[in-house]
Short mmCIF file of C-alpha atoms and ligand atoms in Angstrom, two decimals:
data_model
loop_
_atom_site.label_atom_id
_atom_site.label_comp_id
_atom_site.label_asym_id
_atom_site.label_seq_id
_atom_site.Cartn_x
_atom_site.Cartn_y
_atom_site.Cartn_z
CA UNK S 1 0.00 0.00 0.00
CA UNK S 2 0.25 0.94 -0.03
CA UNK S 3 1.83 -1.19 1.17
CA UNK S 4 2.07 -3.86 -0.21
CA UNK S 5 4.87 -4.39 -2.74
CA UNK S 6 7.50 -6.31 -4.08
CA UNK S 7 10.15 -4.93 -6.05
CA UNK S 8 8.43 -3.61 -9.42
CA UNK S 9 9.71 -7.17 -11.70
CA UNK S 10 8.72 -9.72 -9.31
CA UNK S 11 5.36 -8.07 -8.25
CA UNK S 12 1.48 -9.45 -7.65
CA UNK S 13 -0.55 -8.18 -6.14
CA UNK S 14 -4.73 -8.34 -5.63
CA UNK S 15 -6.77 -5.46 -6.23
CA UNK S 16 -10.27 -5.86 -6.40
CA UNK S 17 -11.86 -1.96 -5.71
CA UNK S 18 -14.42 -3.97 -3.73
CA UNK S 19 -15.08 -2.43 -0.07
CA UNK S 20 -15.20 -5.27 2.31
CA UNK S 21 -19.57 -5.78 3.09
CA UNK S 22 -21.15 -5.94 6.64
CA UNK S 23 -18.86 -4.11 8.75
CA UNK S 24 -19.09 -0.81 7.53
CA UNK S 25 -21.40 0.31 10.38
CA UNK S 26 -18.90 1.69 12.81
CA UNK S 27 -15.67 3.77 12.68
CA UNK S 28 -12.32 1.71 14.05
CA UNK S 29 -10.76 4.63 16.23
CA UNK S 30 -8.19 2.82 18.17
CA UNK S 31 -6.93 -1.06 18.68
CA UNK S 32 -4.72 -2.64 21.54
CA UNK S 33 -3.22 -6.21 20.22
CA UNK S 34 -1.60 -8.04 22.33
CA UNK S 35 0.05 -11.94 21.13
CA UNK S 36 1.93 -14.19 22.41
CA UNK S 37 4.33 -16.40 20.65
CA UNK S 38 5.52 -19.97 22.28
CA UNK S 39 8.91 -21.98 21.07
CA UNK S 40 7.83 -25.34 18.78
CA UNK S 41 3.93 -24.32 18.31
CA UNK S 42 1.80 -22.42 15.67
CA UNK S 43 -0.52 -21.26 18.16
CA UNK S 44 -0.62 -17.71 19.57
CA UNK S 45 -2.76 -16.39 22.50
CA UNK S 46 -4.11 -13.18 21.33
CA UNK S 47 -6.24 -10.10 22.88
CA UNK S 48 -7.81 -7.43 20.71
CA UNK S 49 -9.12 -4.53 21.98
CA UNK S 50 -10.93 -1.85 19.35
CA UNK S 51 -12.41 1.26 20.48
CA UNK S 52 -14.94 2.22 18.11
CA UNK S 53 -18.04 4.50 17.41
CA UNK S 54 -21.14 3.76 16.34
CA UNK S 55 -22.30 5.01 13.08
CA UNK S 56 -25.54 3.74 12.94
CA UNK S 57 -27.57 2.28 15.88
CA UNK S 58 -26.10 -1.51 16.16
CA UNK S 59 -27.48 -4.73 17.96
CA UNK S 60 -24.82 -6.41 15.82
CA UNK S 61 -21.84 -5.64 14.34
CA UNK S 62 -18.71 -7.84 12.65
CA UNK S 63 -15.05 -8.11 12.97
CA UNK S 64 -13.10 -9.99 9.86
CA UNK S 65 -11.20 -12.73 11.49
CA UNK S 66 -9.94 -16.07 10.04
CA UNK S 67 -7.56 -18.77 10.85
CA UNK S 68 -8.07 -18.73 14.66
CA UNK S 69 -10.26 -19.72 17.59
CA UNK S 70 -12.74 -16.90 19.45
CA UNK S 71 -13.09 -17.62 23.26
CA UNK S 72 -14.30 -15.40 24.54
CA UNK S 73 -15.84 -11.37 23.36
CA UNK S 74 -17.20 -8.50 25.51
CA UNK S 75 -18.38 -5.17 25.03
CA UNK S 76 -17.96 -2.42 27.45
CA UNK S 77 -16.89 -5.05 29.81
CA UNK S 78 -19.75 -7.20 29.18
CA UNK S 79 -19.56 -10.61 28.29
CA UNK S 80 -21.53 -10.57 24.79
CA UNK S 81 -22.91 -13.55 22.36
CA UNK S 82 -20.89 -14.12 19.24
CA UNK S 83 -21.25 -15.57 16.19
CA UNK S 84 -18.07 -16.99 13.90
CA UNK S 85 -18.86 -17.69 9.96
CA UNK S 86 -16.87 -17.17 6.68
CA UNK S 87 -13.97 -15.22 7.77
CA UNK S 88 -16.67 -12.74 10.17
CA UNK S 89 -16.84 -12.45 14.03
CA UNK S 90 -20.97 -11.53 14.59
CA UNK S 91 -20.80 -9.65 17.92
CA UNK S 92 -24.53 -9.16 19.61
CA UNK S 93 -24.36 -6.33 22.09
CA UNK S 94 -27.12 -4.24 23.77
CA UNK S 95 -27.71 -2.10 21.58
CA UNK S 96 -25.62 0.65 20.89
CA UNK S 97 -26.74 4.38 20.41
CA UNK S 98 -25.50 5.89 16.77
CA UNK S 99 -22.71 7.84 18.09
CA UNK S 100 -21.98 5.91 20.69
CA UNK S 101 -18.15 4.83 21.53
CA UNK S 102 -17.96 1.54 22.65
CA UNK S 103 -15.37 -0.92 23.49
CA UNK S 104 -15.15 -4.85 21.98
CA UNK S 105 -12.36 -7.36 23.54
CA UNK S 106 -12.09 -10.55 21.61
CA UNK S 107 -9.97 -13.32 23.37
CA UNK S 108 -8.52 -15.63 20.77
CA UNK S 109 -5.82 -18.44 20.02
CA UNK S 110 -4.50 -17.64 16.12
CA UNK S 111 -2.70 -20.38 14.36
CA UNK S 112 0.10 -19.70 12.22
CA UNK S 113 -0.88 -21.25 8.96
CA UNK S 114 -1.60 -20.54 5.59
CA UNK S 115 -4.28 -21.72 2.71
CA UNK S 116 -2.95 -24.62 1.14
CA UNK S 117 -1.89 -22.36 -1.94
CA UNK S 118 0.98 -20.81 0.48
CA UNK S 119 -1.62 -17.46 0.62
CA UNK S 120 -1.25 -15.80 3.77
CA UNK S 121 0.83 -13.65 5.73
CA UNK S 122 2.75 -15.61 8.09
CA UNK S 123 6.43 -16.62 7.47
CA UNK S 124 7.84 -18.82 9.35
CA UNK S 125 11.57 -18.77 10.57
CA UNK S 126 13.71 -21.56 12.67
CA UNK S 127 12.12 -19.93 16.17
CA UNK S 128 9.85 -17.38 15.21
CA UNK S 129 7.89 -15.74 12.20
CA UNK S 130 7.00 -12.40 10.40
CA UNK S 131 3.97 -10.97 8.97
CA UNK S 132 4.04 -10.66 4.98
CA UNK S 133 0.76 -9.49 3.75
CA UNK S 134 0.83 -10.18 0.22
CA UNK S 135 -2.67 -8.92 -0.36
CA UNK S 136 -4.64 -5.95 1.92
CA UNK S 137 -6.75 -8.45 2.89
CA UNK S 138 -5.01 -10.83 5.18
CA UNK S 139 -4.40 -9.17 8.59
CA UNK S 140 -7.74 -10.40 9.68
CA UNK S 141 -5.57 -13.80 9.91
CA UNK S 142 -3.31 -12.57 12.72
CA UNK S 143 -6.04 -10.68 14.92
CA UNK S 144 -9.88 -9.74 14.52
CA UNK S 145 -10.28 -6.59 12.87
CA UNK S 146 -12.10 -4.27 10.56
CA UNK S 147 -10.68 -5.38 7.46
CA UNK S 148 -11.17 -1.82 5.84
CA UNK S 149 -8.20 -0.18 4.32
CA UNK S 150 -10.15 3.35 4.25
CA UNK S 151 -10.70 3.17 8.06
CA UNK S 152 -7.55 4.52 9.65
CA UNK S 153 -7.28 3.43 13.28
CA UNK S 154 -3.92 4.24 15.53
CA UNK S 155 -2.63 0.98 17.62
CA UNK S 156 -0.86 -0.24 20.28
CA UNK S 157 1.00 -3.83 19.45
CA UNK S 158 1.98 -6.18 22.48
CA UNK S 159 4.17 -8.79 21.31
CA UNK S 160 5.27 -11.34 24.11
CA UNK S 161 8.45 -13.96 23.40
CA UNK S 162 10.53 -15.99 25.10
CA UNK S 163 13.81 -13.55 26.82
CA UNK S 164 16.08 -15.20 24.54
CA UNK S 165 13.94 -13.24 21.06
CA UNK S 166 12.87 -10.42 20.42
CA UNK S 167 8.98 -8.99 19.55
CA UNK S 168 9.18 -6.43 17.05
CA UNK S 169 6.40 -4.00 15.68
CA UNK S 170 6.62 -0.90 13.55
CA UNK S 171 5.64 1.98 15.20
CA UNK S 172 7.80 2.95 18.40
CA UNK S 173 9.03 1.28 21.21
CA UNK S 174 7.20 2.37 24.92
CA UNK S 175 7.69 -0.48 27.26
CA UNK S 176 9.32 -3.52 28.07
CA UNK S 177 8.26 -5.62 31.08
CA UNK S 178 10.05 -8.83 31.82
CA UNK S 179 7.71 -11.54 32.89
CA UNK S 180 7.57 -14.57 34.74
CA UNK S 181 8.72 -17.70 32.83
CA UNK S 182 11.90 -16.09 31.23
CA UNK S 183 9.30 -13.97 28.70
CA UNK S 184 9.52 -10.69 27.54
CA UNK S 185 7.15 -8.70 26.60
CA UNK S 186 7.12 -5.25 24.35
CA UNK S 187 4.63 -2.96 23.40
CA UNK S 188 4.74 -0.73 20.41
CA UNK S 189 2.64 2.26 19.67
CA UNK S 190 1.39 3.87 15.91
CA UNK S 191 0.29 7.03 17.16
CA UNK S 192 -0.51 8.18 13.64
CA UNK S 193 -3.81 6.75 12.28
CA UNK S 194 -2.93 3.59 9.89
CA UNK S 195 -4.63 1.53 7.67
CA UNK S 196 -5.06 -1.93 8.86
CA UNK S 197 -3.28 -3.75 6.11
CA UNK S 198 0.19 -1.58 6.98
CA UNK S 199 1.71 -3.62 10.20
CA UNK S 200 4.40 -5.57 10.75
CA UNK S 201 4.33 -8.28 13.86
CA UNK S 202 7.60 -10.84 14.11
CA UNK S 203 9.16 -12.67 16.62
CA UNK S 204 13.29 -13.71 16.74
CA UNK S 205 16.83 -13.20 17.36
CA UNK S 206 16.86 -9.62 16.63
CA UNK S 207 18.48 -6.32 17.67
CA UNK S 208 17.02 -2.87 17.27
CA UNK S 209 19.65 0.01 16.55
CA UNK S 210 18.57 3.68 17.17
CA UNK S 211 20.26 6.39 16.26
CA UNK S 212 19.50 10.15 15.11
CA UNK S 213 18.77 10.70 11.43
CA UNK S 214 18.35 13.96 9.51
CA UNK S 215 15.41 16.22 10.12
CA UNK S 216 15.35 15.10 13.81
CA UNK S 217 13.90 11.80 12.53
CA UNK S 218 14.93 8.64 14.84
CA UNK S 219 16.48 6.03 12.49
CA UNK S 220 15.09 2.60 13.97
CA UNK S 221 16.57 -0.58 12.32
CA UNK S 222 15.88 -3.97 13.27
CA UNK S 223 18.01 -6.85 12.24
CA UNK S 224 19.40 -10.42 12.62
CA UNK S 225 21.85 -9.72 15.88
CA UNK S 226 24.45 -11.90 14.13
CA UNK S 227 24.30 -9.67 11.11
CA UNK S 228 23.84 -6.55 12.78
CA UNK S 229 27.94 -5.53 12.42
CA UNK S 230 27.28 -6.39 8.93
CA UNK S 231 24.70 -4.63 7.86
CA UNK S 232 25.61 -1.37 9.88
CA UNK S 233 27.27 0.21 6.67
CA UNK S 234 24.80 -0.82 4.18
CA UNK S 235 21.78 0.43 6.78
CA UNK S 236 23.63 4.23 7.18
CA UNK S 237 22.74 4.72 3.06
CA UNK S 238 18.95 5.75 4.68
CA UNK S 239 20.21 8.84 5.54
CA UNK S 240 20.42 10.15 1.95
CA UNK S 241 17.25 8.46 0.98
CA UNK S 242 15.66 10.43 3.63
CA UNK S 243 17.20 13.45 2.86
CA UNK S 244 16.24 13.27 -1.10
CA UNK S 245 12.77 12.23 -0.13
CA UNK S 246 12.43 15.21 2.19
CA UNK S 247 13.87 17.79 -0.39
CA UNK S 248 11.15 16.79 -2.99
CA UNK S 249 7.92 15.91 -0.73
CA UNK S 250 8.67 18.00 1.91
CA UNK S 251 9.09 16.81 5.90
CA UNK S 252 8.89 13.41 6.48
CA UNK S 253 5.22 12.60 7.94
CA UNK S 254 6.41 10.70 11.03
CA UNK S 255 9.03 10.61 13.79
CA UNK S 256 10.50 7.44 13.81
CA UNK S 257 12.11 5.22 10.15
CA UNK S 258 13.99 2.54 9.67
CA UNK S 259 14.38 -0.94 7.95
CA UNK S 260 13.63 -4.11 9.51
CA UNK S 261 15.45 -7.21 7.51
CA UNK S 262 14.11 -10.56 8.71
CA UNK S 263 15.43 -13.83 8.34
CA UNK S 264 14.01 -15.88 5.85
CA UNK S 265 12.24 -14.65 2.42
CA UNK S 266 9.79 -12.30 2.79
CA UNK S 267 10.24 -10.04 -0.27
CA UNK S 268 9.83 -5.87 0.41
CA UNK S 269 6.83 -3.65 1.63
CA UNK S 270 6.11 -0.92 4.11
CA UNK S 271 4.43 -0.79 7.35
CA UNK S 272 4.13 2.81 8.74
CA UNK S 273 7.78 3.52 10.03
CA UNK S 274 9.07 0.34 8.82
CA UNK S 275 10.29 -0.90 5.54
CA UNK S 276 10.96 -4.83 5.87
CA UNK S 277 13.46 -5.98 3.32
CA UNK S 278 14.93 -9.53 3.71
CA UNK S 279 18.20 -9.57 4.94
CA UNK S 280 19.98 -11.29 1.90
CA UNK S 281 18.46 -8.51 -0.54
CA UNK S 282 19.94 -6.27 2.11
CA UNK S 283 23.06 -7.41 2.44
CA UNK S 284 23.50 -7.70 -1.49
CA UNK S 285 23.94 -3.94 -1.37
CA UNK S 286 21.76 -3.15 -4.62
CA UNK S 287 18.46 -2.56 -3.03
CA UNK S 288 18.28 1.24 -3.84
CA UNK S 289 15.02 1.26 -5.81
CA UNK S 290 13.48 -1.05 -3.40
CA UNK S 291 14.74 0.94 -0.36
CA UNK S 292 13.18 4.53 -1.61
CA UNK S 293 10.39 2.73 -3.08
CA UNK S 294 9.12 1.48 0.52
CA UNK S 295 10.61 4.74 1.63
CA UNK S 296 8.29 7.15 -0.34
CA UNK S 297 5.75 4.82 1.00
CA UNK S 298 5.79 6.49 4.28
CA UNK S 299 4.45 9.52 2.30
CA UNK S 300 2.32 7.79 -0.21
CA UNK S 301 0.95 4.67 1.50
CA UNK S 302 1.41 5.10 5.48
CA UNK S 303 0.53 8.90 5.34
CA UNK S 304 -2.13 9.28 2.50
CA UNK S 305 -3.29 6.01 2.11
CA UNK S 306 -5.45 4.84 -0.51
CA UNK S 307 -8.99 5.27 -0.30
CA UNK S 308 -9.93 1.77 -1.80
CA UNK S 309 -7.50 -0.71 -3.21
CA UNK S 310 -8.33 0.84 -6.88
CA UNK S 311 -6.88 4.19 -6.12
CA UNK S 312 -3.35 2.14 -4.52
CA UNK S 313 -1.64 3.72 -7.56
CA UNK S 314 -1.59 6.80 -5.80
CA UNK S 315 0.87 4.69 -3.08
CA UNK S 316 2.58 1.88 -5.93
CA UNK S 317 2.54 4.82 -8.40
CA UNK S 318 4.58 7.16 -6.33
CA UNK S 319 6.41 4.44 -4.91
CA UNK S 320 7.79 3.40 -8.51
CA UNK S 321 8.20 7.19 -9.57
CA UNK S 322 10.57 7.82 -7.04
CA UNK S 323 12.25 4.68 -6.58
CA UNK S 324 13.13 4.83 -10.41
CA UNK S 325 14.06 8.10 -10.51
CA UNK S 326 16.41 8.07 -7.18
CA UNK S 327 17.89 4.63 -9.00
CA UNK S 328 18.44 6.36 -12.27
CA UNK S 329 20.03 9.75 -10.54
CA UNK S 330 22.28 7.11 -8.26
CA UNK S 331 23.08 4.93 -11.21
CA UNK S 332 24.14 7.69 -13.49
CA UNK S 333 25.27 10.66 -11.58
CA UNK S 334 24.60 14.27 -13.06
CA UNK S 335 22.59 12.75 -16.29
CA UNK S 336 19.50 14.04 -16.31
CA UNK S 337 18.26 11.72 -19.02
CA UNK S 338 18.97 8.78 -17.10
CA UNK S 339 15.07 9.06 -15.40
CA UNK S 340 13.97 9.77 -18.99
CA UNK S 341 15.02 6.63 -20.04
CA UNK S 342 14.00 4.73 -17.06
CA UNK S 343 10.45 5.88 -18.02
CA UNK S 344 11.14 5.14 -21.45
CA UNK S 345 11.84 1.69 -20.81
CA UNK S 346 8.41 1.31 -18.85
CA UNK S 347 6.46 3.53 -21.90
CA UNK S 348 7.42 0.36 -24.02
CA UNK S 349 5.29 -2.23 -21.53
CA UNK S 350 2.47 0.39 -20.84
CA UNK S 351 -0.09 -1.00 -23.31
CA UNK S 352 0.73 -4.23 -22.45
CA UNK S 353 0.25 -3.96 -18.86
CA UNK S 354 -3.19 -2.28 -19.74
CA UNK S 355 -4.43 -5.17 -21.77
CA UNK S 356 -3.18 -7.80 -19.02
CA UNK S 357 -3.96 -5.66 -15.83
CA UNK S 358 -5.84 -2.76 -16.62
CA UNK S 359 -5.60 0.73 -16.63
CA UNK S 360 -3.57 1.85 -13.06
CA UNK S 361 -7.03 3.23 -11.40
CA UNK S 362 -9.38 0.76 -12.63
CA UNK S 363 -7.01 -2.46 -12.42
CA UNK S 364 -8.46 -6.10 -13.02
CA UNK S 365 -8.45 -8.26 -9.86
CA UNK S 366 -5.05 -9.66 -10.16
CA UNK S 367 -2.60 -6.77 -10.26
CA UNK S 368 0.47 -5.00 -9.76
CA UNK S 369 2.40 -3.77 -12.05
CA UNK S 370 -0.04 -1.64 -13.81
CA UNK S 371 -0.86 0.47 -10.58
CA UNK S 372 3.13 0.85 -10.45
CA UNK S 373 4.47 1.51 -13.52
CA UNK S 374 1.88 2.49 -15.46
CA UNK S 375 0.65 4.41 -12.16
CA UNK S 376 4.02 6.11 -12.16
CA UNK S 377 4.21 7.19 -16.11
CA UNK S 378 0.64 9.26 -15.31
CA UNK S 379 2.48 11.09 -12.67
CA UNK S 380 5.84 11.53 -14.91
CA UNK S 381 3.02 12.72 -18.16
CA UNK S 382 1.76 14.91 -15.52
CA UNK S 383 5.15 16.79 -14.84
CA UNK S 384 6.21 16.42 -18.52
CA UNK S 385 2.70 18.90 -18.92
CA UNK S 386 3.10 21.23 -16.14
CA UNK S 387 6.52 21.18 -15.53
CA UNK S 388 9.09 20.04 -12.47
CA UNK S 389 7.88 23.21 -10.09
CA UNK S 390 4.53 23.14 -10.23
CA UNK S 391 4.77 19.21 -10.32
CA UNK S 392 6.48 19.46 -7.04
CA UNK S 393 3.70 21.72 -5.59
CA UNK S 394 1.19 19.48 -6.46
CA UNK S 395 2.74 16.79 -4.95
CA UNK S 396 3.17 18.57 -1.84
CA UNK S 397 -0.63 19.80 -1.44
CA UNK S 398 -1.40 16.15 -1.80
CA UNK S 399 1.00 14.94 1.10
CA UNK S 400 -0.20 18.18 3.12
CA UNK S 401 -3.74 18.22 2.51
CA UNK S 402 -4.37 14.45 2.98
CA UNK S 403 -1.93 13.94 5.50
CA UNK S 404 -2.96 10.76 8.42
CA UNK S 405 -5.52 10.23 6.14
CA UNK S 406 -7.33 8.83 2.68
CA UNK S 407 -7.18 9.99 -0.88
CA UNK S 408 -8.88 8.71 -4.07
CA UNK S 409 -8.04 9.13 -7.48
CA UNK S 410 -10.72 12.06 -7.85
CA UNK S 411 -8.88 13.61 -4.84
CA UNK S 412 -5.66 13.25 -6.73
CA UNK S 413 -6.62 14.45 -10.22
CA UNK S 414 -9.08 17.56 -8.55
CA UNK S 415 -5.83 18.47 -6.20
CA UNK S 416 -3.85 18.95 -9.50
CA UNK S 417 -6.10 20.86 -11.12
CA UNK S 418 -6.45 23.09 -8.54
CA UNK S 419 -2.70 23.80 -7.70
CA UNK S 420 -1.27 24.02 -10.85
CA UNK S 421 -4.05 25.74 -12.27
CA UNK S 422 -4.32 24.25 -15.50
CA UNK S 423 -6.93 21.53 -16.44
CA UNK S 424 -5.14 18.56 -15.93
CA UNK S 425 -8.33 16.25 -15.91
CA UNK S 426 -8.36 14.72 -19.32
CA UNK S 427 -4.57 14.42 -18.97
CA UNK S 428 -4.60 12.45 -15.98
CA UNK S 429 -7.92 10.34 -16.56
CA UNK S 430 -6.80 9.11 -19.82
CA UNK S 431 -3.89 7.78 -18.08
CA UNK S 432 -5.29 6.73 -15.32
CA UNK S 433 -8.72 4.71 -16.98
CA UNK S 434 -7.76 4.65 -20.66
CA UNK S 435 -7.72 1.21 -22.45
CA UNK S 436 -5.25 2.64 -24.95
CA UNK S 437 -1.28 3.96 -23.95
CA UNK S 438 -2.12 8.06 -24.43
CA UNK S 439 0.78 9.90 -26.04
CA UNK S 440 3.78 11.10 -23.58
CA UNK S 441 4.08 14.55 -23.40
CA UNK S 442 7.26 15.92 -24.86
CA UNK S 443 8.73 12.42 -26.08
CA UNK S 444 6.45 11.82 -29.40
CA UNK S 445 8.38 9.57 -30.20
CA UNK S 446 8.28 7.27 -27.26
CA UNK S 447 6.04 4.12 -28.36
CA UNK S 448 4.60 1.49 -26.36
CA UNK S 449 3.52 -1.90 -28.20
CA UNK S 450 0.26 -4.23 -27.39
CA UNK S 451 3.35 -7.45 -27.11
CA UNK S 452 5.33 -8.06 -24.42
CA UNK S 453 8.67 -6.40 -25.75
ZN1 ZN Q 1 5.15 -0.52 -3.24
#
C-alpha cells in the first residue's frame, strides 16, 4: 500500500476496488493487540481490543477474522454472544446508540498457517515468524479486525516472546516488562492513524539500533543480531534516501524510520515507520530502488493512504516514480536523461500492462504492475505537462492536505487541477482509466507496443 509491494519485476498483487460488506457500520478509532508467541507451536494467545463509534444504531456488528479460535468477546466489559462464519466475528451487544463509543475485547488463540496455496501472511523462521501481507486483505488472519483499508485506526502492538527473542512491531518502542517464565514482553505504539493492512508483527533473534537521522527523525533498524555488524554500513545509506525524499515531498510525515530485515524470504513492503526488506536482498547492497520505493511509501501509502485498493496507484505509483528516478540519478550521476530513459523503458510495456492488468485506477483483480508503472508514467506525463515546479507543488498539497488520512483518485486528479491551475483532468484520466497507452508529453516519439517487448 500501499503497502504492499515487491520490487516492481517480481510483483502481484490483488486489487479488487471492492469495499469489504457488513462491517461498515462503525468507525475503528483505536486497537490494543496483544500476542503471544511460544517456542515449537503455531498457536498464539491473542487479545484485541478496538475502540470504536457507532455510526448507525447496532445490535450487531462484525469483525473480519480467520484462521483462529474466538473464546471469549465482551463489550464495554460485558460478556456478549458471538457468532463466527466465513472469515466474520458476529458480535450481539445491547444495543448501541449511533454515536456511541464503545469498546469490543475478543480473546482468541491464532494459528500460524496458511491456505494450502501458500496465501497468507505468516512466514515462518527456525524460532519465530514475520507478517508478509501479500494482499490488503489478510491481517484479519493474525487478529480480529475491521478489514477496511479506508478506516484509519492508531494501535498499540503487544508482542510477548521468550527472553532469549525479540517482539518487534513498527511503530515505536514504549515499554518492556520482563515476565515470569523467562518472557519478555514489548509494546509498540502507531500514534498516527494507519490503515489496517500496513503492520508488521515478528518474533526472533533480533536487535534494534537507534540512532538520530536527519530532520530530527529517529532512524530505527531492526536486524538479525548476528548480522547486525554487517549490515551497519549498508543500513547508514537511509540517511540520503531520507534526505532526497524530504527535499522533494517535503518533511517526512512521522518521527521514527527505519528498515527491519528478517530472516528468511519475505520479499519488500512498508508498514508505517518500517520498511521490511529480507536480509539477503539487504546485504547484497543493490536494493536502492526497493529501499526509496518502501521509503516514499511512508508519504504515499502510510501517510495518505489509498482510499480503496483501486486508487493504490496513488501509493505503488509514487512508490515506482521515485524509486526509479532516485535509481536512475544514483546509477548515473549528473545525467539528467537517465530518469527519462528509465520511463522510457516502462512507456514500451504500458499498453501491455493495460491489456493484461488494466488501466492503473481501474485495475483487473489480479494486479500489480499496472498500478506501479503504469501508475508512475501518469504522474511523470503529468510533470512532462506542467513542468518540475509546479509538479512538485502538487505533490506537496497532496501529502499536506491528505496527510494521516485517505485519498482517491478524484482527490488526486481535482488536487492537481487546482494547484497548478491548468486543467489537468483529461490528462490524468486518460492515463489513469484509458484502455489505450495516451501519447507522452514531450517524447512523441516514445512508443509502447500491445506485445510483451
Ligand atoms: Zn510498493
Amino acid at each position: 500500500m500501499s503497502s504492499v509491494c515487491m520490487a516492481l519485476v517480481l510483483g502481484t498483487g490483488t486489487a479488487t476496488g471492492q469495499p469489504v460488506a457488513g462491517t461498515g457500520d462503525y468507525d475503528a478509532l483505536d486497537y490494543t493487540v496483544s500476542l503471544e508467541y511460544r517456542s515449537a507451536t503455531k498457536d498464539m494467545d491473542g487479545t484485541t481490543t478496538l475502540r470504536a463509534r457507532a455510526t448507525q444504531p447496532l445490535s450487531r456488528f462484525a469483525l473480519d477474522f480467520a484462521g483462529g479460535k474466538v473464546g471469549k468477546v465482551t463489550v464495554d466489559g460485558r460478556r456478549t454472544r458471538f457468532e463466527t462464519r466465513d472469515e466474520k466475528l458476529y458480535v450481539f451487544p445491547r444495543e448501541l446508540a449511533r454515536g456511541a463509543e464503545f469498546t469490543v475485547t475478543v480473546d482468541y488463540t491464532v494459528t500460524r498457517t496458511n491456505g494450502p496455496d501458500g496465501h497468507g501472511p505468516w512466514r515462518e523462521i527456525e524460532d519465530g515468524f514475520a507478517i508478509s501481507p501479500q494482499t490488503h486483505e489478510t491481517m484479519h488472519h493474525v487478529f480480529p479486525c475491521k478489514n477496511d483499508i479506508a478506516d484509519k485506526a492508531t494501535y498499540t502492538v503487544n508482542v510477548i516472546a521468550p527472553a532469549r527473542l525479540t517482539g518487534v512491531t513498527n511503530g515505536d518502542l514504549v515499554e518492556t516488562t520482563q515476565l515470569a517464565g523467562d518472557r519478555t514482553a514489548r509494546k509498540y505504539r502507531m500514534a498516527y492513524p494507519m490503515p489496517v493492512d500496513d503492520g508488521q508483527i515478528a518474533v526472533g533473534p533480533y536487535s534494534r539500533m537507534t540512532r538520530s537521522g536527519p530532520d530530527g527523525v529517529t532512524i530505527r533498524d531492526v536486524v538479525p543480531t548476528a548480522q547486525a555488524g554487517q549490515l551497519r554500513e549498508t543500513l547508514g545509506r537511509t540517511d540520503d534516501q531520507l534526505r532526497w525524499l524530504t527535499a522533494k515531498l517535503g518533511a517526512y510525515p512521522f518521527g521514527t524510520y527505519g528498515l527491519f530485515a528478517p530472516l528468511g524470504s519475505v520479499g519488500a513492503f512498508e508498514s508505517q515507520t518500517m520498511s521490511t526488506i529480507d536480509a539477503a536482498t539487504l546485504a547484497s547492497g543493490t536494493a536502492d530502488y526497493v529501499r526509496v520505493h518502501e521509503l516514499n511509501h511512508q508519504w504515499f501509502g502510510a501517510s495518505v493512504s489509498p482510499k480503496t485498493l483501486a486508487d493504490n496507484w496513488i501509493a505503488e505509483g509514487h512508490a515506482h516514480f521515485y524509486g526509479a528516478w532516485y535509481d536512475a540519478e544514483l546509477s548515473h550521476p549528473g545525467s539528467a536523461d537517465a530518469f527519462a530513459e528509465s520511463m522510457r523503458m516502462f512507456y514500451g510495456m504500458d499498453q501491455h500492462l493495460r491489456d493484461v492488468e488494466g488501466p492503473p485506477a481501474a485495475p483487473k483483480p489480479v494486479s500489480g504492475q499496472t498500478q506501479r508503472a503504469n501508475g508512475a508514467l501518469a504522474l511523470y506525463a503529468l510533470r512532462q505537462t506542467v513542468g518540475p515546479q509546479l509538479f512538485e507543488k502538487i505533490e506537496r498539497a497532496v501529502v499536506t492536505r491528505f496527510k494521516d488520512g485517505v485519498a482517491s483518485t478524484a482527490d488526486y486528479i481535482r488536487t492537481a487541477r487546482e494547484v497548478s491551475g491548468r486543467d489537468v483532468t483529461a490528462l490524468l484520466t486518460d492515463w489513469l482509466y484509458a484502455k489505450k497507452t495516451p501519447p507522452m508529453p514531450g517524447h512523441p516519439d516514445w512508443k509502447s507496443d500491445a506485445v510483451a517487448s
